[in-house]
GROMACS .gro file of C-alpha atoms in nm:
model
  288
    1MET     CA    1   0.423  -0.504   2.610
    2SER     CA    2   0.442  -0.677   2.269
    3CYS     CA    3   0.389  -0.455   1.964
    4ASN     CA    4   0.184  -0.731   1.801
    5LEU     CA    5  -0.052  -0.746   2.097
    6LEU     CA    6  -0.086  -0.369   2.114
    7VAL     CA    7  -0.160  -0.323   1.744
    8SER     CA    8  -0.407  -0.612   1.738
    9GLU     CA    9  -0.602  -0.440   2.015
   10TYR     CA   10  -0.555  -0.083   1.895
   11THR     CA   11  -0.571  -0.066   1.514
   12ALA     CA   12  -0.594   0.313   1.541
   13ILE     CA   13  -0.265   0.456   1.665
   14ARG     CA   14  -0.449   0.747   1.827
   15LYS     CA   15  -0.644   0.500   2.041
   16LEU     CA   16  -0.319   0.328   2.141
   17LEU     CA   17  -0.167   0.658   2.251
   18TYR     CA   18  -0.479   0.743   2.450
   19SER     CA   19  -0.436   0.416   2.635
   20TYR     CA   20  -0.076   0.510   2.715
   21LEU     CA   21  -0.179   0.854   2.840
   22LEU     CA   22  -0.461   0.713   3.048
   23ALA     CA   23  -0.226   0.468   3.216
   24SER     CA   24   0.039   0.736   3.271
   25ILE     CA   25  -0.185   0.970   3.471
   26ASP     CA   26  -0.334   0.694   3.682
   27ARG     CA   27  -0.098   0.788   3.964
   28PHE     CA   28  -0.269   1.127   3.987
   29ASN     CA   29  -0.591   0.940   4.064
   30TYR     CA   30  -0.798   1.224   3.924
   31HIS     CA   31  -1.123   1.067   3.814
   32GLN     CA   32  -1.229   1.382   3.632
   33GLN     CA   33  -0.913   1.388   3.422
   34GLN     CA   34  -0.951   1.020   3.338
   35GLN     CA   35  -1.301   1.089   3.215
   36ILE     CA   36  -1.165   1.366   2.993
   37ILE     CA   37  -0.938   1.115   2.824
   38ILE     CA   38  -1.207   0.852   2.793
   39LYS     CA   39  -1.427   1.109   2.621
   40ARG     CA   40  -1.141   1.185   2.380
   41GLN     CA   41  -1.116   1.549   2.479
   42ILE     CA   42  -0.752   1.532   2.578
   43PRO     CA   43  -0.526   1.754   2.365
   44LEU     CA   44  -0.362   1.514   2.121
   45TYR     CA   45  -0.297   1.572   1.754
   46LYS     CA   46  -0.090   1.419   1.479
   47VAL     CA   47   0.168   1.631   1.298
   48ARG     CA   48   0.176   1.608   0.919
   49ASN     CA   49   0.535   1.519   0.844
   50ALA     CA   50   0.680   1.305   0.566
   51ASN     CA   51   0.981   1.198   0.772
   52GLN     CA   52   0.820   1.087   1.098
   53VAL     CA   53   0.489   0.987   1.253
   54LEU     CA   54   0.460   1.228   1.543
   55TYR     CA   55   0.180   1.302   1.787
   56ILE     CA   56   0.181   1.592   2.034
   57SER     CA   57  -0.018   1.603   2.357
   58GLY     CA   58  -0.097   1.896   2.582
   59ILE     CA   59  -0.225   1.689   2.874
   60ALA     CA   60   0.047   1.822   3.108
   61LEU     CA   61  -0.053   2.180   3.031
   62ARG     CA   62  -0.418   2.101   3.096
   63LEU     CA   63  -0.343   1.929   3.427
   64SER     CA   64  -0.119   2.215   3.538
   65LYS     CA   65  -0.400   2.467   3.491
   66SER     CA   66  -0.667   2.262   3.664
   67HIS     CA   67  -0.448   2.154   3.958
   68ASN     CA   68  -0.203   2.442   3.994
   69LEU     CA   69   0.104   2.226   3.925
   70ASN     CA   70   0.416   2.287   3.717
   71SER     CA   71   0.353   2.164   3.362
   72MET     CA   72   0.713   2.051   3.302
   73GLU     CA   73   0.711   1.844   3.621
   74ILE     CA   74   0.381   1.685   3.522
   75ALA     CA   75   0.520   1.614   3.176
   76GLU     CA   76   0.824   1.446   3.332
   77ILE     CA   77   0.600   1.217   3.538
   78ILE     CA   78   0.381   1.130   3.240
   79THR     CA   79   0.668   1.065   3.000
   80SER     CA   80   0.853   0.846   3.250
   81GLN     CA   81   0.538   0.637   3.287
   82ILE     CA   82   0.487   0.613   2.911
   83SER     CA   83   0.850   0.517   2.853
   84ALA     CA   84   0.817   0.239   3.108
   85ILE     CA   85   0.502   0.111   2.937
   86CYS     CA   86   0.588   0.136   2.569
   87ARG     CA   87   0.962   0.064   2.573
   88GLU     CA   88   1.061   0.019   2.208
   89ASN     CA   89   0.734   0.149   2.061
   90LEU     CA   90   0.775   0.525   2.103
   91LEU     CA   91   1.037   0.795   2.121
   92VAL     CA   92   0.915   1.026   2.396
   93LYS     CA   93   1.029   1.386   2.440
   94ILE     CA   94   0.921   1.694   2.637
   95VAL     CA   95   0.917   2.036   2.474
   96ALA     CA   96   0.869   2.351   2.684
   97PRO     CA   97   0.642   2.464   2.833
   98GLY     CA   98   0.511   2.107   2.873
   99TRP     CA   99   0.424   1.957   2.535
  100ILE     CA  100   0.471   1.581   2.512
  101HIS     CA  101   0.601   1.451   2.178
  102LEU     CA  102   0.528   1.087   2.094
  103GLU     CA  103   0.709   0.961   1.784
  104LEU     CA  104   0.639   0.612   1.650
  105THR     CA  105   0.944   0.389   1.614
  106ASP     CA  106   1.004   0.164   1.315
  107SER     CA  107   0.919  -0.134   1.535
  108LEU     CA  108   0.566  -0.009   1.593
  109LEU     CA  109   0.524   0.102   1.231
  110VAL     CA  110   0.621  -0.244   1.107
  111ASN     CA  111   0.370  -0.417   1.332
  112TRP     CA  112   0.098  -0.172   1.233
  113LEU     CA  113   0.166  -0.229   0.862
  114GLN     CA  114   0.172  -0.606   0.911
  115HIS     CA  115  -0.160  -0.592   1.095
  116ILE     CA  116  -0.329  -0.378   0.829
  117THR     CA  117  -0.207  -0.606   0.548
  118THR     CA  118  -0.313  -0.932   0.716
  119VAL     CA  119  -0.603  -0.857   0.950
  120GLY     CA  120  -0.727  -0.534   0.794
  121LEU     CA  121  -0.975  -0.299   0.960
  122PRO     CA  122  -1.260  -0.388   1.196
  123ASP     CA  123  -1.579  -0.477   1.014
  124ASP     CA  124  -1.825  -0.189   1.005
  125LYS     CA  125  -2.177  -0.313   0.941
  126GLU     CA  126  -2.311   0.039   0.904
  127ARG     CA  127  -2.316   0.172   0.549
  128ARG     CA  128  -2.349   0.545   0.491
  129HIS     CA  129  -2.548   0.678   0.201
  130LYS     CA  130  -2.377   1.012   0.178
  131GLN     CA  131  -2.454   1.269  -0.084
  132ILE     CA  132  -2.133   1.324  -0.276
  133ILE     CA  133  -2.052   1.693  -0.287
  134ASN     CA  134  -1.764   1.673  -0.534
  135PRO     CA  135  -1.787   1.388  -0.792
  136HIS     CA  136  -1.433   1.465  -0.911
  137GLN     CA  137  -1.293   1.393  -0.565
  138LEU     CA  138  -1.490   1.067  -0.548
  139PHE     CA  139  -1.353   0.963  -0.887
  140ALA     CA  140  -0.997   1.035  -0.771
  141ILE     CA  141  -1.047   0.810  -0.468
  142GLN     CA  142  -1.204   0.534  -0.678
  143TYR     CA  143  -0.927   0.566  -0.935
  144ALA     CA  144  -0.657   0.521  -0.669
  145HIS     CA  145  -0.842   0.219  -0.532
  146ALA     CA  146  -0.873   0.064  -0.878
  147ARG     CA  147  -0.502   0.128  -0.942
  148CYS     CA  148  -0.414  -0.052  -0.618
  149CYS     CA  149  -0.630  -0.348  -0.721
  150SER     CA  150  -0.471  -0.372  -1.066
  151LEU     CA  151  -0.123  -0.370  -0.911
  152ILE     CA  152  -0.215  -0.641  -0.662
  153LEU     CA  153  -0.366  -0.860  -0.935
  154LEU     CA  154  -0.062  -0.806  -1.158
  155ALA     CA  155   0.166  -0.903  -0.870
  156GLN     CA  156  -0.040  -1.218  -0.816
  157ARG     CA  157  -0.012  -1.315  -1.183
  158GLU     CA  158   0.365  -1.269  -1.168
  159GLY     CA  159   0.398  -1.474  -0.850
  160LEU     CA  160   0.492  -1.183  -0.625
  161ILE     CA  161   0.174  -1.220  -0.419
  162GLN     CA  162   0.009  -1.551  -0.336
  163PHE     CA  163  -0.368  -1.592  -0.308
  164LYS     CA  164  -0.525  -1.843  -0.071
  165GLU     CA  165  -0.751  -1.968  -0.351
  166HIS     CA  166  -0.821  -1.921  -0.717
  167LEU     CA  167  -1.029  -1.614  -0.789
  168PRO     CA  168  -1.391  -1.712  -0.724
  169GLU     CA  169  -1.668  -1.595  -0.955
  170ASN     CA  170  -1.782  -1.337  -0.700
  171TRP     CA  171  -1.430  -1.216  -0.615
  172GLN     CA  172  -1.514  -0.854  -0.698
  173GLU     CA  173  -1.770  -0.855  -0.418
  174ARG     CA  174  -1.501  -0.941  -0.164
  175SER     CA  175  -1.203  -0.761  -0.022
  176LEU     CA  176  -0.875  -0.849  -0.191
  177LEU     CA  177  -0.721  -0.872   0.154
  178CYS     CA  178  -0.924  -1.185   0.234
  179LEU     CA  179  -0.775  -1.352  -0.076
  180VAL     CA  180  -0.410  -1.265  -0.014
  181SER     CA  181  -0.209  -1.524   0.178
  182ASP     CA  182  -0.090  -1.411   0.519
  183ILE     CA  183   0.287  -1.368   0.518
  184GLN     CA  184   0.538  -1.176   0.724
  185ARG     CA  185   0.665  -0.918   0.478
  186PRO     CA  186   1.028  -0.803   0.489
  187TRP     CA  187   0.951  -0.459   0.630
  188LEU     CA  188   1.294  -0.418   0.793
  189ASN     CA  189   1.640  -0.400   0.642
  190ARG     CA  190   1.952  -0.562   0.788
  191LYS     CA  191   1.992  -0.272   1.030
  192LYS     CA  192   1.642  -0.338   1.166
  193GLN     CA  193   1.519  -0.014   1.012
  194LEU     CA  194   1.203   0.025   0.808
  195ILE     CA  195   1.296  -0.056   0.450
  196LEU     CA  196   1.040   0.196   0.325
  197ASN     CA  197   1.255   0.505   0.377
  198HIS     CA  198   1.171   0.710   0.067
  199SER     CA  199   0.991   1.034   0.156
  200ALA     CA  200   0.693   0.934  -0.063
  201GLU     CA  201   0.668   0.599   0.116
  202ARG     CA  202   0.688   0.760   0.458
  203TYR     CA  203   0.429   1.020   0.366
  204LEU     CA  204   0.185   0.756   0.242
  205ILE     CA  205   0.229   0.559   0.565
  206SER     CA  206   0.161   0.876   0.763
  207GLU     CA  207  -0.155   0.949   0.563
  208LEU     CA  208  -0.278   0.592   0.609
  209ILE     CA  209  -0.229   0.617   0.985
  210GLU     CA  210  -0.415   0.949   0.986
  211ALA     CA  211  -0.701   0.794   0.789
  212VAL     CA  212  -0.730   0.488   1.013
  213ASP     CA  213  -0.727   0.711   1.322
  214ASN     CA  214  -1.028   0.900   1.189
  215LEU     CA  215  -1.205   0.591   1.056
  216ILE     CA  216  -1.169   0.381   1.371
  217PHE     CA  217  -1.120   0.629   1.657
  218PRO     CA  218  -1.256   0.967   1.542
  219ASN     CA  219  -1.249   1.284   1.744
  220ASP     CA  220  -1.605   1.331   1.865
  221ASN     CA  221  -1.573   1.708   1.844
  222LYS     CA  222  -1.450   1.712   1.486
  223GLN     CA  223  -1.676   1.705   1.182
  224MET     CA  224  -1.505   1.478   0.932
  225ASN     CA  225  -1.484   1.550   0.562
  226TRP     CA  226  -1.453   1.194   0.433
  227GLU     CA  227  -1.403   1.301   0.073
  228LYS     CA  228  -1.103   1.513   0.168
  229LEU     CA  229  -0.964   1.233   0.384
  230GLY     CA  230  -0.989   0.992   0.092
  231LEU     CA  231  -0.840   1.246  -0.146
  232ASP     CA  232  -0.541   1.299   0.086
  233VAL     CA  233  -0.470   0.925   0.087
  234SER     CA  234  -0.525   0.901  -0.290
  235GLN     CA  235  -0.286   1.186  -0.363
  236ALA     CA  236  -0.024   1.040  -0.130
  237PHE     CA  237  -0.059   0.708  -0.312
  238GLU     CA  238  -0.023   0.868  -0.655
  239THR     CA  239   0.295   1.042  -0.536
  240PHE     CA  240   0.426   0.711  -0.402
  241TRP     CA  241   0.342   0.528  -0.725
  242SER     CA  242   0.509   0.793  -0.942
  243GLN     CA  243   0.831   0.798  -0.738
  244CYS     CA  244   0.870   0.443  -0.604
  245ARG     CA  245   0.903   0.167  -0.861
  246ILE     CA  246   0.801  -0.193  -0.796
  247TRP     CA  247   0.878  -0.370  -1.121
  248GLY     CA  248   1.183  -0.364  -1.348
  249GLU     CA  249   1.516  -0.310  -1.177
  250VAL     CA  250   1.363  -0.295  -0.829
  251LYS     CA  251   1.190  -0.630  -0.875
  252ASN     CA  252   1.505  -0.795  -1.011
  253ASN     CA  253   1.761  -0.650  -0.772
  254PHE     CA  254   1.570  -0.562  -0.455
  255PRO     CA  255   1.305  -0.832  -0.390
  256GLU     CA  256   1.257  -0.732  -0.024
  257LEU     CA  257   1.182  -0.372  -0.123
  258THR     CA  258   0.941  -0.499  -0.389
  259GLN     CA  259   0.751  -0.702  -0.129
  260ALA     CA  260   0.739  -0.411   0.116
  261ARG     CA  261   0.608  -0.174  -0.149
  262LEU     CA  262   0.344  -0.424  -0.253
  263GLY     CA  263   0.245  -0.444   0.112
  264LEU     CA  264   0.203  -0.067   0.114
  265VAL     CA  265  -0.019  -0.093  -0.195
  266LEU     CA  266  -0.229  -0.357  -0.019
  267ALA     CA  267  -0.259  -0.137   0.292
  268THR     CA  268  -0.372   0.155   0.076
  269GLN     CA  269  -0.633  -0.056  -0.102
  270THR     CA  270  -0.766  -0.181   0.232
  271VAL     CA  271  -0.805   0.169   0.375
  272LEU     CA  272  -0.957   0.319   0.058
  273ARG     CA  273  -1.207   0.035   0.025
  274PHE     CA  274  -1.318   0.077   0.387
  275LEU     CA  275  -1.356   0.452   0.337
  276LEU     CA  276  -1.548   0.424   0.009
  277VAL     CA  277  -1.791   0.159   0.131
  278THR     CA  278  -1.852   0.255   0.494
  279LYS     CA  279  -1.816   0.634   0.492
  280LEU     CA  280  -1.899   0.746   0.140
  281GLY     CA  281  -2.159   0.477   0.069
  282SER     CA  282  -1.997   0.424  -0.268
  283VAL     CA  283  -1.859   0.146  -0.484
  284ALA     CA  284  -1.495   0.046  -0.443
  285PRO     CA  285  -1.421  -0.045  -0.806
  286PHE     CA  286  -1.154  -0.294  -0.908
  287GLU     CA  287  -1.120  -0.125  -1.245
  288LEU     CA  288  -1.232   0.193  -1.419
   0.00000   0.00000   0.00000
């Protein structure tokens, strides 16, 4: 199945993987187990790793206990089904005694990044009016968002990013994403590998995926700390910005890398704005 189609339907990677797992155990025809997945109670978690985006599922272990079957054999059946479905999207591996490792390939990462930087996140009409527990954390999130905005506007003034229209008078009331022209960014290098291969870039991508998972497809049994989630993304962005240059030598000698890094800035701004407005009930400032 096309990566573009999958990502357009499943903005949250966790939701995409649930769909894979649901399809893979269909042959068992266990209605109860399917309901477990639908209710998001299946063991599936994302590993925090700067070098890869990896999810681990314990569905084979759970099925082995409830149906008295060998967990490794169940894992083999599930992974063979997933591999047939996802093809180039995931690297699938079994780890004893039956853990299923699902690692995102560069192909899927590229399509996810392209989707976030052109379509954005689903509109959430609900606005939370949350009492901010730690104003310093809120400021850090707002600061990172404002930094992203200033970089995007600077890139637009220098011709690195094109806007669909001149800045309207009420532009600060709108998302910057709706102003940026839709383009296919050069996410891949000549070897068809993700051009964003610095550890700080990879870590920021991982944190953005984690944030979108929780924003769009949260775990019903998990109480979310939205301030901490925003702070994690903000800190990952600050690390990226301090270690990965966009202007100067990079701009002059590596234009594709410049465009990809600007795309990552735009993705960060999109996620932080969504978090600030819909979950923290706060302002997403363009400047501080």
